[in-house]
Every structure is written in structure tokens, then in C-alpha cells.
XYZ file of C-alpha atoms in Angstrom:
699
model
C 11.132 72.752 -114.080
C 13.952 71.501 -111.927
C 14.625 68.603 -114.291
C 14.533 70.933 -117.284
C 16.897 73.359 -115.577
C 19.314 70.544 -114.735
C 19.231 69.253 -118.301
C 19.824 72.768 -119.643
C 22.829 73.175 -117.333
C 24.214 69.799 -118.435
C 23.868 70.701 -122.115
C 25.471 74.083 -121.487
C 28.388 72.438 -119.666
C 28.845 69.867 -122.450
C 28.881 72.563 -125.134
C 31.334 74.634 -123.097
C 33.620 71.621 -122.653
C 33.525 70.948 -126.405
C 34.306 74.557 -127.306
C 37.259 74.735 -124.948
C 38.628 71.435 -126.242
C 38.325 72.618 -129.850
C 40.047 75.873 -128.893
C 42.820 73.910 -127.188
C 43.357 71.731 -130.278
C 43.412 74.860 -132.444
C 46.022 76.603 -130.294
C 48.216 73.544 -129.778
C 50.103 73.858 -133.123
C 50.681 77.543 -132.385
C 52.134 76.623 -128.986
C 54.469 74.061 -130.582
C 55.732 76.709 -133.004
C 56.025 79.216 -130.162
C 57.951 76.700 -128.059
C 60.476 76.075 -130.819
C 60.845 79.787 -131.523
C 61.030 81.061 -127.940
C 63.356 78.339 -126.605
C 65.715 78.638 -129.596
C 65.735 82.439 -129.458
C 66.486 82.406 -125.742
C 69.396 79.992 -126.167
C 70.833 82.121 -128.975
C 70.420 85.272 -126.889
C 72.211 83.741 -123.903
C 74.972 82.421 -126.185
C 75.396 85.929 -127.646
C 75.560 87.490 -124.176
C 78.035 84.854 -122.980
C 80.262 85.632 -125.941
C 79.859 89.390 -125.430
C 80.579 89.243 -121.687
C 83.087 86.405 -121.136
C 83.594 87.376 -117.474
C 79.931 86.543 -116.735
C 78.361 83.114 -116.286
C 74.740 83.484 -117.326
C 71.991 81.555 -115.562
C 70.310 78.935 -117.741
C 67.369 78.424 -115.390
C 64.059 79.448 -116.920
C 61.386 78.530 -114.389
C 58.547 80.514 -112.847
C 60.589 81.797 -109.903
C 63.373 83.133 -112.123
C 60.719 84.775 -114.302
C 59.179 86.804 -111.455
C 62.492 87.366 -109.661
C 63.576 91.015 -109.405
C 66.213 92.866 -107.407
C 63.370 94.518 -105.490
C 61.601 91.235 -104.773
C 64.222 88.462 -104.959
C 63.534 84.767 -104.543
C 65.531 84.157 -101.385
C 64.673 81.096 -99.315
C 65.037 81.375 -95.556
C 65.550 78.458 -93.190
C 65.745 78.772 -89.436
C 67.535 75.882 -87.755
C 67.533 75.259 -84.008
C 70.633 73.310 -82.978
C 71.524 71.927 -79.585
C 75.017 72.570 -78.257
C 77.385 75.510 -77.826
C 77.781 77.868 -80.769
C 81.274 77.838 -82.329
C 81.303 80.117 -85.369
C 84.900 79.223 -86.242
C 84.003 75.525 -86.444
C 80.999 76.363 -88.647
C 83.153 78.446 -90.999
C 85.732 75.676 -91.176
C 83.088 73.025 -91.964
C 81.440 75.189 -94.643
C 84.840 75.811 -96.206
C 85.933 72.176 -96.185
C 82.580 70.546 -96.907
C 81.206 72.996 -99.487
C 83.460 75.795 -100.707
C 86.635 73.746 -101.141
C 84.953 70.610 -102.503
C 86.187 69.532 -105.942
C 85.043 66.989 -108.509
C 87.107 64.147 -109.953
C 88.570 66.556 -112.525
C 89.872 68.829 -109.790
C 87.372 71.625 -110.533
C 85.402 73.411 -107.789
C 81.986 71.799 -107.342
C 80.127 74.907 -106.174
C 82.027 77.828 -107.682
C 78.922 80.046 -107.879
C 78.884 80.308 -104.101
C 81.843 82.668 -104.561
C 80.386 84.661 -107.486
C 78.232 87.807 -107.034
C 74.885 87.773 -108.853
C 73.941 90.628 -111.196
C 71.406 91.323 -113.942
C 72.643 91.931 -117.490
C 70.230 92.709 -120.333
C 67.356 91.076 -118.491
C 69.307 87.898 -117.675
C 70.790 86.916 -114.338
C 74.521 86.240 -114.433
C 77.274 85.350 -111.965
C 80.414 87.486 -112.039
C 83.355 85.117 -112.334
C 85.634 86.607 -109.721
C 86.691 85.133 -106.405
C 89.457 87.424 -105.183
C 86.985 89.573 -103.222
C 85.260 86.590 -101.591
C 85.380 86.675 -97.797
C 83.607 84.006 -95.809
C 83.184 86.473 -92.917
C 80.610 88.306 -95.076
C 78.521 85.149 -95.321
C 78.795 83.429 -91.951
C 77.960 86.149 -89.466
C 77.855 86.035 -85.690
C 74.716 87.814 -84.497
C 74.938 90.028 -81.394
C 73.809 88.456 -78.147
C 71.627 91.507 -77.429
C 68.679 92.816 -79.406
C 67.496 96.307 -78.550
C 69.244 96.112 -75.218
C 67.828 92.711 -74.185
C 69.359 89.223 -74.353
C 68.223 87.148 -77.304
C 65.575 84.697 -76.074
C 62.521 83.020 -77.517
C 60.511 86.104 -76.510
C 62.261 88.462 -78.938
C 63.731 86.004 -81.454
C 60.951 86.511 -84.017
C 61.434 90.267 -83.944
C 65.183 89.857 -84.437
C 64.835 87.334 -87.290
C 62.272 89.551 -89.052
C 64.651 92.479 -88.710
C 67.383 90.494 -90.512
C 65.078 89.162 -93.233
C 63.597 92.598 -93.950
C 67.028 93.824 -95.103
C 68.332 93.021 -98.564
C 71.563 91.109 -98.901
C 74.482 93.295 -100.073
C 74.501 93.141 -103.906
C 78.288 93.015 -104.145
C 78.587 89.601 -102.448
C 77.313 86.139 -103.518
C 73.628 85.819 -102.554
C 73.804 83.582 -99.496
C 74.291 84.219 -95.802
C 74.253 82.279 -92.549
C 73.495 84.154 -89.337
C 74.666 82.347 -86.201
C 72.368 83.425 -83.372
C 73.509 82.615 -79.818
C 70.693 82.186 -77.305
C 70.706 83.045 -73.612
C 70.146 79.948 -71.484
C 70.282 78.926 -67.880
C 67.106 80.822 -66.922
C 66.218 80.223 -63.295
C 69.651 78.910 -62.498
C 71.196 82.322 -63.179
C 68.249 84.194 -61.785
C 67.508 85.991 -65.069
C 63.941 86.014 -66.233
C 65.164 86.978 -69.721
C 66.949 83.668 -70.263
C 65.567 80.326 -71.412
C 65.847 77.654 -68.721
C 67.197 74.899 -70.925
C 70.363 73.235 -72.153
C 72.590 75.351 -74.417
C 71.381 75.756 -77.976
C 71.624 78.236 -80.829
C 69.912 79.171 -84.084
C 71.230 79.304 -87.640
C 69.353 81.533 -90.085
C 70.066 80.656 -93.713
C 69.401 83.034 -96.612
C 69.867 81.335 -99.993
C 69.007 82.707 -103.434
C 67.137 80.139 -105.490
C 69.535 80.398 -108.463
C 72.399 79.034 -106.373
C 70.469 75.785 -105.977
C 68.994 75.640 -109.472
C 72.213 76.446 -111.349
C 74.226 73.916 -109.315
C 72.122 70.778 -109.285
C 74.657 68.905 -107.164
C 74.338 71.551 -104.449
C 71.599 70.733 -101.964
C 70.249 72.761 -99.108
C 71.586 70.132 -96.734
C 75.145 70.914 -97.853
C 74.830 74.406 -96.410
C 72.874 73.118 -93.426
C 75.794 70.732 -92.783
C 73.379 67.840 -92.347
C 74.775 64.352 -91.849
C 72.803 62.557 -94.577
C 71.125 59.167 -94.240
C 70.393 58.126 -97.785
C 68.877 54.771 -96.816
C 65.742 56.527 -95.538
C 64.925 58.303 -98.783
C 61.247 59.040 -99.438
C 59.362 60.205 -102.528
C 56.554 62.720 -102.883
C 54.388 59.916 -104.304
C 54.574 58.141 -100.941
C 52.854 60.882 -98.911
C 49.103 61.303 -98.449
C 48.874 65.092 -98.651
C 45.844 66.657 -100.322
C 48.291 68.623 -102.499
C 49.949 65.521 -103.992
C 48.987 62.373 -105.886
C 45.716 63.767 -107.248
C 45.884 61.443 -110.236
C 44.802 57.960 -109.284
C 47.502 55.527 -110.238
C 46.451 53.134 -113.023
C 46.716 49.456 -112.243
C 45.905 47.552 -115.409
C 47.688 49.718 -117.992
C 51.117 49.362 -116.314
C 50.547 45.633 -115.949
C 49.793 45.218 -119.661
C 52.726 47.458 -120.553
C 55.120 45.466 -118.372
C 53.842 42.134 -119.698
C 54.195 43.302 -123.296
C 57.686 44.584 -122.580
C 58.680 41.312 -120.905
C 57.258 39.296 -123.816
C 59.085 41.382 -126.404
C 62.311 41.113 -124.425
C 62.014 37.326 -124.146
C 61.177 36.897 -127.838
C 64.038 39.184 -128.814
C 66.525 37.200 -126.711
C 65.206 33.995 -128.270
C 65.531 35.529 -131.738
C 69.143 36.564 -131.009
C 70.013 33.080 -129.803
C 68.552 31.497 -132.918
C 70.030 33.891 -135.516
C 73.019 35.745 -134.059
C 76.312 33.927 -134.747
C 77.978 35.789 -131.893
C 75.496 34.543 -129.296
C 74.571 31.021 -130.412
C 77.131 28.163 -130.421
C 74.987 26.273 -132.959
C 75.512 28.787 -135.796
C 78.571 29.036 -138.010
C 80.273 32.306 -137.103
C 82.172 32.857 -140.353
C 79.371 32.140 -142.850
C 75.780 33.349 -143.173
C 73.482 30.622 -144.468
C 70.968 32.339 -146.707
C 69.091 35.593 -147.062
C 66.900 34.873 -144.030
C 69.863 34.722 -141.679
C 71.427 37.736 -143.427
C 68.342 39.856 -142.777
C 68.250 38.649 -139.181
C 71.906 39.548 -138.596
C 71.471 42.980 -140.175
C 68.396 43.616 -137.986
C 70.303 42.599 -134.841
C 73.219 44.839 -135.827
C 70.930 47.839 -136.430
C 69.170 47.401 -133.087
C 72.539 47.066 -131.307
C 73.873 50.267 -132.922
C 70.718 52.250 -132.077
C 70.708 50.991 -128.478
C 74.392 51.769 -127.868
C 74.112 55.178 -129.544
C 71.133 56.192 -127.405
C 72.972 55.111 -124.251
C 76.184 56.959 -125.116
C 74.631 60.032 -126.756
C 74.646 62.134 -123.576
C 78.215 61.098 -122.724
C 79.645 62.421 -125.992
C 80.487 66.177 -125.980
C 77.946 68.526 -127.540
C 79.734 68.911 -130.906
C 77.447 67.306 -133.570
C 80.463 66.120 -135.601
C 81.732 64.139 -132.611
C 78.349 62.503 -132.214
C 78.360 61.544 -135.902
C 81.860 60.084 -135.510
C 80.653 58.116 -132.512
C 77.756 56.695 -134.568
C 80.136 55.794 -137.419
C 82.449 53.964 -134.995
C 79.506 51.876 -133.725
C 78.519 50.932 -137.301
C 82.093 49.963 -138.183
C 82.299 47.865 -135.022
C 79.184 45.853 -135.904
C 80.329 45.353 -139.507
C 83.634 43.929 -138.344
C 82.124 41.775 -135.584
C 79.542 40.163 -137.867
C 81.656 40.035 -141.045
C 79.086 42.046 -143.030
C 80.957 42.682 -146.287
C 79.910 42.471 -149.940
C 81.310 38.949 -150.341
C 79.284 37.690 -147.385
C 76.098 39.261 -148.725
C 76.686 37.822 -152.220
C 77.330 34.327 -150.825
C 74.126 34.480 -148.747
C 72.053 35.438 -151.791
C 73.568 32.710 -153.966
C 73.026 30.124 -151.229
C 69.337 31.052 -150.997
C 68.667 30.677 -154.727
C 70.555 27.369 -155.004
C 67.984 24.783 -156.356
C 69.092 22.109 -153.887
C 68.550 24.430 -150.909
C 65.173 25.538 -152.311
C 64.014 21.902 -152.524
C 65.225 21.239 -148.972
C 63.279 24.214 -147.662
C 60.070 23.122 -149.438
C 60.336 19.560 -148.112
C 60.889 20.863 -144.563
C 57.893 23.214 -144.896
C 55.528 20.436 -146.099
C 56.693 18.116 -143.292
C 56.171 20.818 -140.645
C 52.636 21.621 -141.857
C 51.661 17.946 -142.044
C 53.032 17.132 -138.604
C 51.235 20.095 -137.086
C 47.860 19.133 -138.577
C 48.045 15.400 -137.833
C 49.931 15.230 -134.541
C 50.055 18.588 -132.776
C 46.553 19.921 -133.493
C 44.747 17.163 -131.499
C 47.214 17.734 -128.653
C 46.476 21.476 -128.673
C 42.708 20.806 -128.604
C 43.159 18.469 -125.655
C 45.197 21.098 -123.791
C 42.456 23.703 -124.333
C 39.742 21.355 -123.055
C 41.909 20.462 -120.060
C 42.335 24.186 -119.315
C 38.540 24.664 -119.309
C 38.077 21.665 -116.998
C 40.713 22.861 -114.526
C 39.210 26.346 -114.430
C 35.666 25.060 -113.837
C 36.601 22.543 -111.152
C 39.594 24.187 -109.438
C 39.318 27.879 -110.445
C 42.916 27.782 -111.647
C 44.251 29.167 -114.905
C 46.528 27.153 -117.186
C 48.521 29.958 -118.758
C 50.142 28.034 -121.632
C 46.776 27.695 -123.417
C 44.655 30.159 -125.360
C 41.774 29.639 -122.949
C 44.051 30.385 -119.995
C 45.428 33.477 -121.722
C 41.897 34.750 -122.396
C 40.734 34.048 -118.833
C 43.718 35.919 -117.395
C 43.945 38.896 -119.720
C 40.364 39.652 -120.741
C 39.585 41.196 -117.297
C 42.924 42.995 -117.411
C 42.199 44.374 -120.887
C 38.749 45.483 -119.776
C 40.206 47.258 -116.741
C 42.871 48.847 -118.953
C 40.187 50.061 -121.341
C 38.271 51.670 -118.466
C 41.451 53.388 -117.242
C 42.206 54.565 -120.769
C 38.669 55.887 -121.202
C 38.916 57.701 -117.887
C 42.132 59.329 -119.073
C 40.499 60.357 -122.358
C 37.593 61.992 -120.519
C 40.033 63.744 -118.202
C 42.044 65.064 -121.153
C 38.874 66.140 -122.961
C 37.482 68.120 -120.025
C 40.864 69.522 -118.894
C 40.848 72.798 -120.917
C 37.507 73.879 -119.463
C 38.387 72.882 -115.886
C 41.771 74.626 -115.976
C 40.222 77.793 -117.405
C 37.465 77.850 -114.811
C 39.922 77.368 -111.958
C 42.428 79.974 -113.095
C 40.409 82.645 -114.872
C 36.688 82.383 -114.147
C 35.463 85.086 -111.778
C 34.150 83.887 -108.434
C 31.915 86.280 -106.505
C 32.861 87.685 -103.098
C 36.465 86.473 -103.196
C 38.125 89.907 -103.291
C 40.097 90.456 -100.098
C 42.549 92.731 -98.343
C 45.697 90.813 -99.288
C 45.041 91.344 -103.009
C 45.087 95.122 -102.665
C 48.231 95.651 -100.599
C 50.878 97.835 -102.256
C 53.869 95.506 -102.005
C 57.402 96.788 -101.377
C 59.372 93.540 -101.761
C 60.873 93.396 -98.268
C 59.785 90.475 -96.121
C 58.896 89.832 -92.494
C 58.217 86.518 -90.801
C 56.471 85.033 -87.805
C 55.790 81.547 -86.540
C 53.454 79.936 -84.073
C 54.242 77.808 -81.079
C 54.637 74.112 -81.663
C 51.961 71.565 -80.863
C 52.411 67.820 -80.663
C 50.754 65.719 -83.328
C 48.862 63.947 -80.570
C 47.076 67.223 -79.743
C 45.953 67.501 -83.345
C 44.796 63.894 -83.371
C 42.742 64.595 -80.256
C 40.798 67.089 -82.325
C 39.514 64.388 -84.602
C 39.508 61.085 -82.746
C 39.756 61.333 -78.969
C 36.271 62.589 -78.196
C 33.827 59.963 -76.927
C 31.232 58.997 -79.499
C 28.446 60.416 -77.328
C 30.084 63.861 -77.396
C 30.455 64.041 -81.157
C 27.768 66.063 -82.825
C 26.641 66.856 -86.341
C 29.369 66.772 -88.915
C 32.008 65.244 -86.649
C 29.756 62.306 -85.824
C 29.048 61.593 -89.493
C 32.731 62.034 -90.228
C 33.701 59.468 -87.610
C 31.348 56.939 -89.191
C 32.589 57.521 -92.734
C 36.072 59.004 -92.926
C 37.884 60.657 -90.005
C 39.177 64.186 -90.274
C 42.728 64.390 -91.535
C 45.403 66.578 -90.001
C 45.411 68.955 -92.935
C 41.632 69.457 -92.795
C 41.883 70.608 -89.192
C 44.919 72.750 -90.006
C 43.060 74.361 -92.902
C 40.262 75.201 -90.470
C 42.827 76.877 -88.193
C 44.277 78.680 -91.215
C 40.828 79.944 -92.182
C 40.403 81.464 -88.719
C 43.862 83.042 -88.927
C 43.241 84.576 -92.362
C 39.916 85.889 -91.134
C 41.674 87.599 -88.212
C 44.195 89.116 -90.640
C 41.458 90.479 -92.907
C 39.682 91.980 -89.898
C 42.853 93.790 -88.901
C 43.440 94.832 -92.508
C 40.420 96.550 -94.046
C 37.719 94.922 -91.909
C 36.070 93.197 -94.898
C 35.598 89.436 -94.627
C 35.356 87.566 -97.978
C 33.260 84.444 -98.262
C 36.352 82.532 -99.299
C 39.980 83.061 -100.278
C 41.553 81.268 -103.188
C 44.916 79.888 -102.127
C 47.518 77.920 -104.044
C 48.968 74.954 -102.213
C 51.757 72.460 -102.594
C 53.584 69.983 -100.384
C 57.271 69.338 -99.912
C 59.153 66.558 -98.201
C 61.459 67.443 -95.346
C 63.844 65.022 -97.067
C 64.474 67.759 -99.636
C 65.683 70.105 -96.908
C 67.881 67.413 -95.377
C 69.416 66.252 -98.643
C 67.740 62.852 -98.907
C 66.020 63.664 -102.207
C 66.226 66.237 -104.992
C 63.928 69.107 -105.924
C 61.874 67.221 -108.536
C 61.102 64.178 -106.394
C 60.709 66.182 -103.167
C 58.145 68.755 -104.345
C 54.605 68.381 -105.644
C 52.687 70.435 -108.161
C 50.319 73.250 -107.237
C 46.583 73.059 -106.657
C 43.997 75.736 -106.024
C 41.891 75.557 -102.888
C 38.789 77.639 -102.176
C 39.252 78.178 -98.443
C 36.008 79.294 -96.735
C 36.519 82.312 -94.471
C 33.197 83.867 -93.495
C 31.698 80.696 -91.955
C 31.106 81.208 -88.219
C 30.140 77.667 -87.228
C 33.236 75.485 -86.897
C 31.400 72.318 -87.844
C 30.106 73.917 -91.024
C 33.590 75.292 -91.708
C 35.121 71.818 -91.583
C 32.368 70.500 -93.808
C 32.995 73.245 -96.388
C 36.732 72.554 -96.269
C 36.113 68.876 -96.931
C 33.899 69.823 -99.887
C 36.659 72.048 -101.267
C 39.176 69.229 -100.952
C 36.802 66.857 -102.745
C 36.472 69.431 -105.515
C 40.270 69.434 -105.875
C 40.237 65.679 -106.407
C 37.519 65.958 -109.035
C 38.540 69.010 -111.032
C 42.218 69.802 -110.572
C 44.000 66.650 -111.648
C 45.143 68.165 -114.937
C 46.086 71.501 -113.326
C 48.282 69.630 -110.870
C 49.765 67.597 -113.714
C 50.587 70.755 -115.707
C 52.354 72.354 -112.756
C 54.371 69.164 -112.203
C 55.359 69.232 -115.897
C 56.400 72.872 -115.520
C 58.314 72.017 -112.360
C 60.310 69.270 -114.095
C 60.574 70.505 -117.691
C 59.776 74.288 -117.717
C 57.589 73.800 -120.779
C 55.452 76.909 -120.182
C 58.304 79.340 -119.580
C 60.145 77.882 -122.573
C 57.060 77.923 -124.791
C 55.404 81.297 -124.185
C 56.927 84.737 -124.853
C 58.353 86.558 -121.857
C 55.756 89.340 -121.929
C 52.870 86.863 -122.012
C 54.285 84.861 -119.117
C 54.866 87.957 -116.987
C 51.319 89.223 -117.579
C 49.971 85.754 -116.770
C 51.991 85.487 -113.555
C 51.034 88.999 -112.445
C 47.375 88.073 -112.834
C 47.608 84.635 -111.205
C 49.750 85.829 -108.286
C 47.145 88.501 -107.505
C 44.308 85.980 -107.796
C 46.162 83.563 -105.499
C 47.665 86.113 -103.130
C 48.087 83.437 -100.447
C 50.235 80.376 -100.997
C 50.548 77.397 -98.650
C 53.393 74.879 -98.418
C 52.942 71.713 -96.385
C 56.269 70.227 -95.257
C 55.864 66.478 -94.764
C 58.076 64.890 -92.134
C 59.805 61.563 -92.557
C 58.931 59.484 -89.507
C 61.424 56.780 -90.473
C 64.360 59.022 -89.588
C 65.454 59.585 -86.016
C 67.136 62.745 -84.836
C 69.105 64.586 -87.486
C 72.604 65.736 -86.607
C 74.974 68.116 -88.327
C 78.605 67.531 -89.179
C 79.631 69.145 -85.893
C 77.821 66.385 -84.019
C 75.053 68.690 -82.775
C 71.448 67.510 -82.875
C 68.825 69.363 -84.929
C 66.027 70.300 -82.537
C 63.779 72.241 -84.920
C 63.584 73.635 -88.440
C 61.352 76.308 -89.996
C 61.172 76.770 -93.755
C 60.086 80.127 -95.213
C 59.098 80.171 -98.875
C 59.300 83.720 -100.320
C 56.106 85.194 -101.818
C 56.899 86.865 -105.143
C 55.195 88.918 -107.831
C 51.775 89.933 -106.433
C 51.630 87.141 -103.858
C 51.686 88.781 -100.440
C 51.502 85.862 -97.957
C 53.333 82.541 -97.894
C 52.304 80.107 -95.141
C 54.258 76.988 -94.233
C 52.624 74.117 -92.398
C 55.794 72.828 -90.800
C 55.854 69.236 -89.548
C 59.020 68.113 -87.821
C 59.917 65.776 -84.982
C 56.255 64.816 -84.489
C 55.337 68.490 -83.969
C 53.356 70.956 -86.090
C 53.425 74.720 -86.368
C 52.499 77.549 -88.725
C 55.207 79.789 -90.180
C 54.470 82.715 -92.449
C 56.468 85.116 -94.592
C 54.686 88.241 -95.783
C 55.481 91.534 -97.391
C 56.628 94.077 -94.818
C 53.731 96.361 -95.817
C 51.482 93.973 -93.873
C 53.636 94.257 -90.723
C 52.576 94.013 -87.868
C 49.192 92.636 -88.906
C 50.887 89.460 -90.174
C 51.256 88.304 -86.543
C 47.540 87.440 -86.607
C 48.372 84.484 -88.865
C 50.350 82.688 -86.168
C 49.416 84.260 -82.817
C 46.094 82.412 -82.489
C 47.289 79.011 -83.699
C 46.815 77.131 -80.426
C 43.602 78.989 -79.540
C 41.969 78.144 -82.868
C 43.076 74.541 -82.493
C 41.482 74.369 -79.064
C 38.246 75.757 -80.519
C 38.077 72.763 -82.840
C 38.878 70.401 -79.977
C 35.746 71.604 -78.181
C 33.424 70.500 -80.981
């Protein structure tokens, strides 16, 4: 019965996979038509609005965040920077003005003009008002009071003060960015004040930046506003990190090798062909005359390839007018005709030379001599070389690459490995529609939770945990003596040790459980969260948005498990499920991140309904910030060292909680941004961070 049930389930799964793949193939042409229609219509609509309102500069960005962005729930990123040194707001204003606001390109135009333009909504499209006379930097770089509710600003009340600032909307009449300079009391025991921090002088900078300022000005990076002194030589890519949210697709080995070898072979043969037939490249060919139709065809082929190559390289550099691009193509054709003397007289002379009886006889004699020499002299030599290649391989295990035997010995295993990688990709593509549907739309029992039913207001509050050293986290998974490890941890130590993120997900599970208990008291069996990772290099200007951010994945985070060992085991199972089933989902989100193909291809109403549903299903989102250990201490342009940074990603649409796993300076902490309707229960997400971590250390 068990075998029959398993076979029935396998058949059912196979049929379901087939049906979803057929449905996908059926809908694909409709999506292509929709993409062409929606993207073209949107461009025409924006062009019409730009012509109708010339004093507005409409935003061209069409990603997910701009889709769900509203004035009530704007996509404003918040970054809290802890800087050592004495706060000098005038120096900060001067540096921002000189380094950012007054910067100009090589044409003398302002680089970041939108930083001086207010942002409004016009006919459903965001637009910047092109006016700068009302711009006042004092409205954007603000000195915070040294007292909060009658007490000096210290670490004890900093979170309350920062949440109070973030919960207020930015004034709509000014450009959507602000920097709050927060002076901190210091000197603690030396001054006899228990309210002060006993430490060297330091201050905080709270940045509020609307996402469109960064997306509409691709040369503007967060680090420009953070005034970070960049170190480009230490650049890192998202493909280099080992996060569970990145690099789900196993990199092929054999397919790139074959592709590179084929490309190198074609390039070498093409260069050899040019040398043998191009009068401009070979000193052995007459440059003024073309000897026969064969050389004529070769020269024409070389000219066509040269024109196509140069046109593709210079296409983006020519202004957008199609007539100018056509003129550019015509100039390339005229250039090649003049360089290679391709006129009617040259073509006629080449044809007549080819049909000349004397030349025909010469060609036939040369052909017969070449065939005879190959059969009588070269063929035995080739056979000897092949036998020698077999002997060398058998006796010395070396491959003689210039022979057919050597080529087969080297490339047959490579071709077999490439075929296996190709077949794996085909199976992944075939099963992708079913897996994506199951992950995004299939109902999972007992996953309804408190955070999905909160009536959101759009205002945000934040909190963050205390920092712990990475060594404390490593102690959780490796420092216990082998005799003290029990159950799952002991088997883990033998096979694969716990990673940092697995332990942190266990802590997060405990924190979300505490939040649900304070909410409606109902504990779900698991919570579906969406996760991604981001390099700290993106915040510090060492990489751009596309290379510094990963795609999204869905993680079924167990919540109701009481035993910590079982909790870690369930988390590891969930992570393994991500690796097996969410490769294509991660790939699709990366494609959307880089090319916006979904928002450009589906109608606005469909996308909004889809995002409303998905943001409620994944009401909790997690961002893991990966530190770059190759960089020492960061410093700003004022010469002050960066002691700490906290990144808050805004939850939008129906998402109510955004958690950041912040790694910086070999320290880790949780930071969360939630809707203010959850306040003050959101403190449960970060208050027990160290306690939960210690619970796992006691396993």
C-alpha cells in the first residue's frame, strides 16, 4: 500500500508538472504581446505627460518598489550611521554641497539635479518639479536637539528618538531626502552624569532617502550622501558571498568551458582568415587588385562583419534619432567601400579573372597536386601521429592535443559533462512553472498569523538589538566539546557545521514567536518570509545596485517548535528545500531586479493585485547585509571613522515587518522596521536577541 501510494503521488506530481508546463507555454505568447503593448503604451503615456507638463521631469523607473509606492506608504530607505568625532553640522553641509549638490559632469551640467527637485504624483506617475529657487539645504541637513523629552540623548533613549523621527512623513514640498545630525552625550562617569555614555565623542547621522532619487540617478550612490571615502580596489560581488539567499543556481563548469573554447577557436580562425584574404591586413596580398571571385567574396564578407561590429559598438553612442543612426550606418559602409576599393570595375575584373581559361587550368592543376600529395605523403604521417597519441596516452597518461585521438580524449568527457548540465537545466526549466506556483500561490495550512491581519497605516517605527561579536555566534556552533554535543548538533558537527544564518534564523523564529504572542496570542506552525541578501559594499559605494543585491527567496520559518534542537533541524530542512525548489524563483526575481520584465510586461492592475496578494502572504521580509572583511575601517570625507551602520529597508504594500540581519565590523545585530500600528509590540523582535542566542549556546 505504501509503494502504491508513493507511485500514485509520483504520477500525480508528474501530471501536474506537465499541465503547468503546457499552461506556461500557452501563456508565453500572450505575455510577449502584453510586454510589447504595456511597455510601448507606458512610454507613450510618459512622453505625452512630459510634453503636457514641461516643468515636470517624470520618473522612468518601473520596478516593484515604484509600483507599490504611495504617498501614504512611501519607499524611503533609512540608514543610521555612528561616527566617531565631534559633530560639526556646518562642515557636513559644506561637504554635501561640494561633493554632491554642486558636482557637475564634463558638460558642465549638474550631476544630481533631482536632489533639489520636489517629488509629486501626476496622473499616476511620479515626477520631479524642475525648480531649485526654493531649495534650502537647512531643510535637509538638520541638527537634532541634544535633549529628548527632557533627557540628554544617549544610547538608552536613542531608539525612541529615531523612531519618533522616522514615524513622521517628510514635508512634501521639499526634495525627498533628509539627514538628521544627532549629537550624543558623552563623558559619563567623568562628568558624574549617569545619563551620559562614558566613551570618546561620537555622533549619529540618520539618513532618509526616497528610492527614486537613487534609481533615477544611476550615478548617485548611497555612499555619496554618506560621504564615504571609497576604496574601489576592495570591490566584491554578490556571487562571491555564501548566503542562503544568493547563488542558488549551481554554476555550470563544462558549458562555459566549451563556449569559451568555441569562441577562442572561431576568433583564431577568423584572424587567420583575415590574414589570408584581407588586403589591408596581409602584406602578401596585392592591395589594389582582387584576384578572383573567391577573394572578392572573402573581402566582402570581411567588410560586412567589420561594419556590423562597428555599428553595434557605436549604436548606443549615437543620439536616439533613428535617422542619425541610419546615417552612421551609411558612413561605415562608405568607409569600407573606399578602404577596400569595392567598386563596379573591381568586381567586374575579379569575375573576368576567375573565368579566364588559363587561371581555371592553374586552379585544377593545383587542386590535383594537393589531393595527390595529401593521399600519398600526408595521410601516412597523420596515421602515425594518431598511433603515437594512443601510445603516449596509454603509457604516460598525457594527451597529444594536435591529433584527433587527443581531441576526443580531452573533449568527450567535457561534452558528456556539458550534456548533463544541459539536461539538468532542461529539467529545471520544465519543472519551474509548477514549483513557482506552489511556492507563491498554493495554500499551506496553519500559516495564518497576526502580522497578516494588521490594519497598516503607512508610518514606520524601528528598533534594533544590541551587537554581538561574530565569535559569540561561532561559539554557538563550534566551541562546545564533542562530549557535550547532543542529538542534532552532534550529527551536524560530523556532517556539516551550523552556519551563522541558520543560528540567526533560529533566533529570528523565537523573536517572531514572541511578537505573535504579544499580538493576538496565536502561534502559527510556521511563517512564510521572503529573504534576500545585500553587500555592505553597496551602502559604501564599492558596487552598484544590480551587483550588490540578490534575488528573493521564500523561506518557511518554523515558529511553534519548542525544542531548540528540533527547531534548528527544521530550519536546515527549509534551507535545503530552498536549494531544491526555488532556483527558478530566485532567477526570476533577479531578472526583474535587473530588467523589470514583469512590471513592463503585465498591466498595472494585474501587477498591483499580484503584489497586494504576495505582500500579505509574505508579510515578513528579511535582508541579510554581508560585510566585506577585506576592508578595514571606513572613514568619511571629514576624516571621521565609521563605527557602526544600521540599514532599514521599508516594508511596503501589505508587508508589515522588515528585518535586517546587519553584519558590520565583525559584529552582528538585528534591526527591524515595522508599521507603527504594531508599536510597541515590535520591540519583541530585537529585545530578546542576546537571550535567544544564549539559549542556543546552551544546547
